[in-house]
Short mmCIF file of C-alpha atoms in Angstrom, two decimals:
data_model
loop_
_atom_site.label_atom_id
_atom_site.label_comp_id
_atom_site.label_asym_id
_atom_site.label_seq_id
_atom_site.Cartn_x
_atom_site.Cartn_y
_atom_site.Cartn_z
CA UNK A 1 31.59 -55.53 5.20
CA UNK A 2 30.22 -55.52 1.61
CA UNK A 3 31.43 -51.85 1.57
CA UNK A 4 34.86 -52.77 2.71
CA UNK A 5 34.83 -55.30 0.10
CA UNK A 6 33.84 -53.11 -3.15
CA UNK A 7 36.22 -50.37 -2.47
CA UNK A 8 39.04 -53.00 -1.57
CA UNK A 9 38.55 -53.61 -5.04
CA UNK A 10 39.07 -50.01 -6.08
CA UNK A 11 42.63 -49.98 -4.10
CA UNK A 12 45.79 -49.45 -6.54
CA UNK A 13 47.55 -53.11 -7.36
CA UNK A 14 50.16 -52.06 -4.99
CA UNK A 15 48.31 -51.45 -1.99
CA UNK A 16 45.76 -54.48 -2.29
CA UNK A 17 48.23 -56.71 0.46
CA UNK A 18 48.40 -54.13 2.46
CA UNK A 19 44.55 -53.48 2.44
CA UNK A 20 43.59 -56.92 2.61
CA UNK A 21 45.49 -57.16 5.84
CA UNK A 22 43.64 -54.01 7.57
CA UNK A 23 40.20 -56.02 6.27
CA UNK A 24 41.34 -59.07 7.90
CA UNK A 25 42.65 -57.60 10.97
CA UNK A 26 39.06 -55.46 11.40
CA UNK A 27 37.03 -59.03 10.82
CA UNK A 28 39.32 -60.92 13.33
CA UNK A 29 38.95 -58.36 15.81
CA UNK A 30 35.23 -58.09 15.62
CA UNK A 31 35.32 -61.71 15.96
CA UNK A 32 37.65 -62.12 18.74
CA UNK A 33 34.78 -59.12 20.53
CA UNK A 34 32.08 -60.94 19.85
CA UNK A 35 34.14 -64.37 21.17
CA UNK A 36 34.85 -62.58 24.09
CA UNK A 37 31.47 -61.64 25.48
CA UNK A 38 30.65 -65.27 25.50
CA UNK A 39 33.93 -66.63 26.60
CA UNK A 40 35.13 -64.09 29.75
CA UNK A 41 30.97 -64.30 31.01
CA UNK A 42 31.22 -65.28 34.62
CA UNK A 43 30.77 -68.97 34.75
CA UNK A 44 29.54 -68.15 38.05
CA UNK A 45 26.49 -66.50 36.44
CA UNK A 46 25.91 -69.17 34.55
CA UNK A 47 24.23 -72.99 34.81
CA UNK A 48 20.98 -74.46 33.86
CA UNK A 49 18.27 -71.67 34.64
CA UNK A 50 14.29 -73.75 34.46
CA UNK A 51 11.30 -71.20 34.20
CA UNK A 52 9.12 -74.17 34.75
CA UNK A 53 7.66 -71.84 37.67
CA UNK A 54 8.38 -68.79 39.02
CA UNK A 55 6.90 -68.99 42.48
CA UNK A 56 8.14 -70.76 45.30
CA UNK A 57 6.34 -72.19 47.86
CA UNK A 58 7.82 -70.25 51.26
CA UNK A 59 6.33 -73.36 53.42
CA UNK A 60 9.49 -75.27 53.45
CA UNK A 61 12.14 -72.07 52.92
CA UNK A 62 11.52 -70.46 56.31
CA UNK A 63 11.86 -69.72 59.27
CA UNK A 64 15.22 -71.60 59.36
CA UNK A 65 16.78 -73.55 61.68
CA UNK A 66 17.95 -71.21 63.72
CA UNK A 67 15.21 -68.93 63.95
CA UNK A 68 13.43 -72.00 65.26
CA UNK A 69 15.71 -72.96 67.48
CA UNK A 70 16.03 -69.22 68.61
CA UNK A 71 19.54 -68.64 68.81
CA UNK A 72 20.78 -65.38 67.91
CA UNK A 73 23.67 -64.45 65.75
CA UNK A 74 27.06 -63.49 66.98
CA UNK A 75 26.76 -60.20 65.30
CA UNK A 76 24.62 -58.35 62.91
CA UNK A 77 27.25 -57.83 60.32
CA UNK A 78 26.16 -58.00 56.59
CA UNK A 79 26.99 -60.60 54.36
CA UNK A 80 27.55 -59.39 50.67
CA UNK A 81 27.23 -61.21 47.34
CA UNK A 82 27.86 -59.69 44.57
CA UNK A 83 26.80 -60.26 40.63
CA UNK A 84 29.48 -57.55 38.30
CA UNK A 85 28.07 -59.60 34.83
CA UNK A 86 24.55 -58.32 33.51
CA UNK A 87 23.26 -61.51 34.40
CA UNK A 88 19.89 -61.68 36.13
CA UNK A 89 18.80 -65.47 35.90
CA UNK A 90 20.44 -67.13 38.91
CA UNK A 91 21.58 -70.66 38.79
CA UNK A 92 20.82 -73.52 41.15
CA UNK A 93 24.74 -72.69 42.87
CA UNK A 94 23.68 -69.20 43.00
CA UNK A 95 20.54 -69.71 44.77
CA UNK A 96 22.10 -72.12 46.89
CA UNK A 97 24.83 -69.88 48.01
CA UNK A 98 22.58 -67.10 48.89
CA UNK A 99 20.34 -69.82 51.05
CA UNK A 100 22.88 -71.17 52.71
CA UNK A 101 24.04 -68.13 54.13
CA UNK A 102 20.68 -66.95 54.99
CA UNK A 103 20.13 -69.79 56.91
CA UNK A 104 23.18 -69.43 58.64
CA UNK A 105 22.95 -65.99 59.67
CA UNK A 106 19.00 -65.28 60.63
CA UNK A 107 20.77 -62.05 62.72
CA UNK A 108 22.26 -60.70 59.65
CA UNK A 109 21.24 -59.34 56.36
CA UNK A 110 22.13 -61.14 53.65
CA UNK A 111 22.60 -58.58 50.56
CA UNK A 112 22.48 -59.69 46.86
CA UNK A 113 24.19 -56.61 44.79
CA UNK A 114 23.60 -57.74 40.96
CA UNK A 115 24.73 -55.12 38.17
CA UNK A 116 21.92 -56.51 35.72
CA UNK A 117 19.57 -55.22 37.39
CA UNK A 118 17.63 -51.98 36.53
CA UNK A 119 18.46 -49.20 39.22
CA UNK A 120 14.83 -47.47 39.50
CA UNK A 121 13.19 -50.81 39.23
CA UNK A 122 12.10 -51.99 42.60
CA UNK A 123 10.52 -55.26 41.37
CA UNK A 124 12.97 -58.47 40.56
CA UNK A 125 12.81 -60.00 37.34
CA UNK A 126 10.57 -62.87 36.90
CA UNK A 127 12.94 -65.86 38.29
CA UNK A 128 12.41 -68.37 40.15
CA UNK A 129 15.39 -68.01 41.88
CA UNK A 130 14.36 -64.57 43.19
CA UNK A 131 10.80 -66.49 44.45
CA UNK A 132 12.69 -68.38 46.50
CA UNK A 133 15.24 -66.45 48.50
CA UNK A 134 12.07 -63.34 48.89
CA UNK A 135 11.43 -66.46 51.37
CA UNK A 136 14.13 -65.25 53.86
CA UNK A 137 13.22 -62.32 55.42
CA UNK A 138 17.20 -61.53 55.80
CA UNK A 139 17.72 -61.43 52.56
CA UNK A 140 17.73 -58.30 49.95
CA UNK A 141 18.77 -58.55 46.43
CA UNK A 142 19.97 -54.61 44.88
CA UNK A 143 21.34 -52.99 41.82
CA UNK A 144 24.67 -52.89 41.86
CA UNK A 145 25.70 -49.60 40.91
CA UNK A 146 29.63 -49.61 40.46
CA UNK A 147 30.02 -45.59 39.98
CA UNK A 148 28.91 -45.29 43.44
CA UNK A 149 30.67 -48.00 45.47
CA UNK A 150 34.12 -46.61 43.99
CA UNK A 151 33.41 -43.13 44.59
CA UNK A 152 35.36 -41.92 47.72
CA UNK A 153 37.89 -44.98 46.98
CA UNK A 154 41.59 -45.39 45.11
CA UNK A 155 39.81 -47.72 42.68
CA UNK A 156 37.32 -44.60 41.15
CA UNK A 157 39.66 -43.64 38.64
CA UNK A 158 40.63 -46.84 37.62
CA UNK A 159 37.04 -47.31 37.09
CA UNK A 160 36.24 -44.46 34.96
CA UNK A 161 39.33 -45.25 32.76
CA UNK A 162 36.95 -45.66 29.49
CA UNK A 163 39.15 -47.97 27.81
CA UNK A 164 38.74 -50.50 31.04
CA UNK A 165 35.92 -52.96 29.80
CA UNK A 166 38.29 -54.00 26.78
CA UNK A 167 40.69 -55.84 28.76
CA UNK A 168 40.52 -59.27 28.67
CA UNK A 169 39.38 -60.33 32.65
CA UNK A 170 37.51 -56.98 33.61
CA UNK A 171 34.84 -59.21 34.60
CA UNK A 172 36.75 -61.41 37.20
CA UNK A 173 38.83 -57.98 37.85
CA UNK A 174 35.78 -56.20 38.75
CA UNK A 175 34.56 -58.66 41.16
CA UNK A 176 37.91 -58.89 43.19
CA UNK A 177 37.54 -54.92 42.87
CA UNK A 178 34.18 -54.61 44.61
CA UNK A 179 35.09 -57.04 47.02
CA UNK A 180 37.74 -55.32 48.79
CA UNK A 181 35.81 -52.02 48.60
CA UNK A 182 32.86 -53.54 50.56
CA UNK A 183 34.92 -54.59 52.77
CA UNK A 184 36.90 -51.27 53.33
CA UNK A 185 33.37 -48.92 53.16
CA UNK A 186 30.76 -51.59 54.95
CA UNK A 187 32.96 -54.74 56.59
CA UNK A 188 31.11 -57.80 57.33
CA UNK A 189 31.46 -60.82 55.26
CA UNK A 190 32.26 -60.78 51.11
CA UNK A 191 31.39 -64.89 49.36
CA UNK A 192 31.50 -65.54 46.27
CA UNK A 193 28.32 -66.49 44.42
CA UNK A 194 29.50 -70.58 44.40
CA UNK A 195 30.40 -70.72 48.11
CA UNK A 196 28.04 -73.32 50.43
CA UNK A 197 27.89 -72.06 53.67
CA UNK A 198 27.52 -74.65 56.50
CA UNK A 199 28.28 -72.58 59.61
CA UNK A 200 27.97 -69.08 60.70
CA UNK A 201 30.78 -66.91 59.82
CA UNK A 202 31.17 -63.96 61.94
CA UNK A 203 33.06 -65.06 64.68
CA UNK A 204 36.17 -65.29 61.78
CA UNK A 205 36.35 -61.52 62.15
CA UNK A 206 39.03 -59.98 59.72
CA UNK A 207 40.19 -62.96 58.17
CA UNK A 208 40.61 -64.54 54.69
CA UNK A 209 41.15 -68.27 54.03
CA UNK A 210 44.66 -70.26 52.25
CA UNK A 211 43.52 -71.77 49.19
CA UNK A 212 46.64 -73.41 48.78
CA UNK A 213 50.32 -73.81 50.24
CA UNK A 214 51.62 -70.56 48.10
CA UNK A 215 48.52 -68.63 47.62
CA UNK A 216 45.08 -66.33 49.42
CA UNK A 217 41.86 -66.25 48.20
CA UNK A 218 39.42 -63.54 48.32
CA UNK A 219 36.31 -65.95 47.51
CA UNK A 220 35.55 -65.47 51.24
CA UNK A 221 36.38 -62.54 52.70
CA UNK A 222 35.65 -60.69 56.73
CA UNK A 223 37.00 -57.76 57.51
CA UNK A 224 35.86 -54.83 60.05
CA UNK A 225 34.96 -51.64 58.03
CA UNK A 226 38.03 -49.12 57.51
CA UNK A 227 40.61 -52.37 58.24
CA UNK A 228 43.77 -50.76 57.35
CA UNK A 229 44.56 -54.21 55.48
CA UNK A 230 41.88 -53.36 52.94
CA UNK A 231 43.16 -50.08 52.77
CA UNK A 232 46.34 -51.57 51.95
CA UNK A 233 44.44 -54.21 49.53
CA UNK A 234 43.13 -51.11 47.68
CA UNK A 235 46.27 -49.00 47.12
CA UNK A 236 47.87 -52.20 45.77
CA UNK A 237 45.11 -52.80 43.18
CA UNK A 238 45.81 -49.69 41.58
CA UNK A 239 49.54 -49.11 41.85
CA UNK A 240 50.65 -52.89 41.24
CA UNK A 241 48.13 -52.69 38.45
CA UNK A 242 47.80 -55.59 35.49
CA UNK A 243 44.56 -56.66 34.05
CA UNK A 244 46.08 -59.01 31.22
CA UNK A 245 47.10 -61.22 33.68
CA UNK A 246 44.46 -63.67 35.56
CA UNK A 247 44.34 -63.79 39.21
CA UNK A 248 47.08 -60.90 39.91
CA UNK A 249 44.38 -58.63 41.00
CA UNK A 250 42.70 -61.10 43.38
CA UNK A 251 44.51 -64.20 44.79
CA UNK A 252 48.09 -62.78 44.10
CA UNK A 253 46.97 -59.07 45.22
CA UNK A 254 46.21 -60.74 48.89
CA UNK A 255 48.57 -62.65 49.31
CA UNK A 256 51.17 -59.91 48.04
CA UNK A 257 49.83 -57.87 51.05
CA UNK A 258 49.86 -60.36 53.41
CA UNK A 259 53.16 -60.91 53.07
CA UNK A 260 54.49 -58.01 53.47
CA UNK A 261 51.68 -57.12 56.30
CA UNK A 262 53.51 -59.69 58.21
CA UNK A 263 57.04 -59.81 56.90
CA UNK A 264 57.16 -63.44 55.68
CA UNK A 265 57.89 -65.15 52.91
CA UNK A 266 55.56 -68.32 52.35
CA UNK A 267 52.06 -68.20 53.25
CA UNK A 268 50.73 -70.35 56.21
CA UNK A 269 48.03 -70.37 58.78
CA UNK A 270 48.84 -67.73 61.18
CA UNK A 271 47.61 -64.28 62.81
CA UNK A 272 49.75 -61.09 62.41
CA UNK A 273 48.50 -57.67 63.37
CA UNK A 274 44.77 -58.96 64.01
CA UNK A 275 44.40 -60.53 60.65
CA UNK A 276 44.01 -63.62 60.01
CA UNK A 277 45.07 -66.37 57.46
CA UNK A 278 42.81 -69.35 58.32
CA UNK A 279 43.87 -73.39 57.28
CA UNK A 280 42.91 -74.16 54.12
CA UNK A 281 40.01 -76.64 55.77
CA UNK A 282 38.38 -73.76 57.19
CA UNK A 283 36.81 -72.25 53.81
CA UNK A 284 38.68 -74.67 51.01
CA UNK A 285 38.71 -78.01 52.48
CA UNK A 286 38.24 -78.95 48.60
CA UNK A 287 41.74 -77.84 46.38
CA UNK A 288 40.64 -76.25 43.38
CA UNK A 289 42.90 -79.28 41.71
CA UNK A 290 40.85 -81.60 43.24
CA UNK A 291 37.79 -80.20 42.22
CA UNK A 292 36.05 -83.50 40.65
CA UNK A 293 36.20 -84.29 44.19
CA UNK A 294 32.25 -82.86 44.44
CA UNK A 295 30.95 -85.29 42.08
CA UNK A 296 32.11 -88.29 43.24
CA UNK A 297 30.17 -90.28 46.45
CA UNK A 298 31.25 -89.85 50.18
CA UNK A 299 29.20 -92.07 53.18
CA UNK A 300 28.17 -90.05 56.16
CA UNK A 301 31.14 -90.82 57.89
CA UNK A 302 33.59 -89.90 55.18
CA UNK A 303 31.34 -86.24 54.89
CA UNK A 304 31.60 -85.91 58.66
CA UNK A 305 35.86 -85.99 58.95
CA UNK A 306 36.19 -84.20 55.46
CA UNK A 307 33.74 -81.60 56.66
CA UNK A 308 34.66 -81.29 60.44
CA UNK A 309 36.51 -77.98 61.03
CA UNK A 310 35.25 -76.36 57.56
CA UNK A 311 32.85 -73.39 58.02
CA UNK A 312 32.11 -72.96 54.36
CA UNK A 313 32.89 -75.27 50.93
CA UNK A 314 34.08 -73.73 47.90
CA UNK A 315 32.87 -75.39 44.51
CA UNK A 316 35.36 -73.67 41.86
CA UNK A 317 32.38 -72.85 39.61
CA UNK A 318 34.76 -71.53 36.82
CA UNK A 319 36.18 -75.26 36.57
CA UNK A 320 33.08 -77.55 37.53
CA UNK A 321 30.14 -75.81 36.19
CA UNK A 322 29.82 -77.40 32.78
CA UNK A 323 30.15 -80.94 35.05
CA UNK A 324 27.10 -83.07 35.31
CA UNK A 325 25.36 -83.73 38.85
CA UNK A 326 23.27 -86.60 39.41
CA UNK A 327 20.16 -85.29 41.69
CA UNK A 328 19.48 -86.95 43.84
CA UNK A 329 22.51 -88.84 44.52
CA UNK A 330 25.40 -89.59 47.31
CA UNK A 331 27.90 -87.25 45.47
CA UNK A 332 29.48 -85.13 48.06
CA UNK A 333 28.06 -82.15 46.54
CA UNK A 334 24.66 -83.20 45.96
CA UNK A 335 24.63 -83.74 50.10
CA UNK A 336 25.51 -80.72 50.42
CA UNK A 337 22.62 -78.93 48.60
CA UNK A 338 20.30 -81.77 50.24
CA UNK A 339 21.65 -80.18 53.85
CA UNK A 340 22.40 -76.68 53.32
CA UNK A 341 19.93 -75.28 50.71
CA UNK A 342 17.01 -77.71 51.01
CA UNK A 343 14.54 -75.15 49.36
CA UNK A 344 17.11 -74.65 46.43
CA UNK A 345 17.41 -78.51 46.56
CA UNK A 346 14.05 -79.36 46.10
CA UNK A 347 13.93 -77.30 42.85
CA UNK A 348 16.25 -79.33 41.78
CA UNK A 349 14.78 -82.40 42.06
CA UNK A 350 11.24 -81.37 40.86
CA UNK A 351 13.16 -79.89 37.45
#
């Protein structure tokens, strides 16, 4: 910049606006680059992070519930979560997600893919996050290694476009990217990393949930590998392709599909060729406009009815993470972490 400045000052009389704009353009736009690795950062990723220990106690983490009661899983299908930021310090949802899961599915293997970490490293950072869910036997926590999981796919040269990590959502767009292609190579069940999972999940076998009366979600995805939906999902992405604007590549790409998978016009709870679009209770009983919802109190009873057909609660990290939670408390989603992700839970209380 001091450069820039002393031959500015060199520049003819008559070319001094014009230079002084190219300066100011070059500063704003390393500005708005520097803004932008902060601002697009997965919230999801994000959240208070304690290294007041590393280690976890595995005495109250395992076996779970329904190891101990011995019943076995409908299926063995994997359940995928997946990290696209560089991030490598979970957060209490995080952790919680990944629990909840685990617990729920003792007959399936719950995979972690995170991008941040190192590929030829087979030891996790120090975390305590990564203490605790080594407490599950089902679980395994991976590099992430993008170049690979697109290879073979539509999405690989939209991937290798060099330009791509300028655009304004890649992050976001690289999530609902990876989602669909685990689903199309592997099939099981795709959550996102702020999902609480209170039931097992595989008998909703090549489904996706209503988030609202117009609109999909892929926040929970379960699909059986080589669905031609997927397939479908996939060949959308990259010839409906527009990264500049948010959600077209994930909530508007499914429900584009669906629609025209089944030939309607508004969205609704239905089955059509085998796949499934399930009530908006089922995986969103929360609206993602009523999200302040979590952080107020429910009684047992209220819990109960609001929670009775719902398999899995969404928390809209991108909109409630900066929000406050009282621990412990009778906030609705403070009973859930108490009930779903007790090991999670108690580091919660003890920080």
């Amino acid at each position: 910049m001091p450069s820039c400045l002393l031959k500015l000052t060199r520049v003819p009389l008559g070319h001094k606006p014009w230079a002084l704009f190219v300066l100011i353009f070059l500063f704003v736009s390393f500005a708005y680059i520097k803004l932008y690795s902060g601002i697009w950062e997965d919230p999801k990723s994000r959240g208070t992070s304690y290294g007041l220990s590393t280690e976890i106690s595995c005495a109250h983490s395992v076996p779970s519930p329904l190891n101990i009661a011995g019943e076995a899983s409908p299926s063995t299908g994997n359940v995928f979560f997946v990290e696209t930021s560089e991030q490598t310090a979970p957060s209490y949802l995080f952790s919680c997600s990944v629990e909840s899961a685990a617990r729920t599915h003792p007959g399936s293997r719950v995979v972690v893919l995170m991008k941040g970490l190192a590929k030829e490293n087979t030891s996790l950072p120090k975390h305590w996050a990564f203490s605790l869910l080594r407490c599950f036997p089902n679980v395994e926590i991976r590099h992430l290694d993008l170049t690979e999981l697109f290879s073979g796919t539509p999405l690989q040269r939209w991937y290798l476009w060099p330009l791509r990590h300028w655009e304004p959502y890649f992050l976001p767009v690289l999530s609902d990217a990876c989602r669909i292609v685990l689903m199309w190579k592997f099939g099981g069940i795709y959550l996102d990393t702020d999902f609480i999972v209170l039931k097992n999940l595989q008998n909703l076998t090549n489904a996706l949930g209503i988030q609202d009366v117009s609109e999909l979600n892929g926040a929970f995805l379960s699909f059986e590998p080589k669905h031609t939906f997927m397939e479908l999902c996939m060949q959308d992405f990259v010839q409906n392709y527009n990264g500049w604007i948010w959600g077209h590549q994930g909530p508007e790409l499914l429900t584009r599909v669906f629609k025209k998978w089944c030939s309607i016009q508004t969205i609704k709870s239905m089955s059509c060729k085998g796949v499934r679009a399930l009530a908006q209770e089922v995986v969103y009983p929360i609206p993602w406009q009523d999200w302040k919802k979590l952080f107020e109190a429910v009684n047992a009873l209220e819990l109960h009815k609001l929670l009775k057909n719902t398999y899995a609660v969404h928390i809209w990290n991108k909109l409630s993470h900066g929000t406050k939670l009282e621990i412990p408390s009778q906030a609705l989603l403070a009973q859930l972490y108490s009930q779903f992700c007790p090991a999670t839970y108690t580091k919660m209380k003890q920080d």
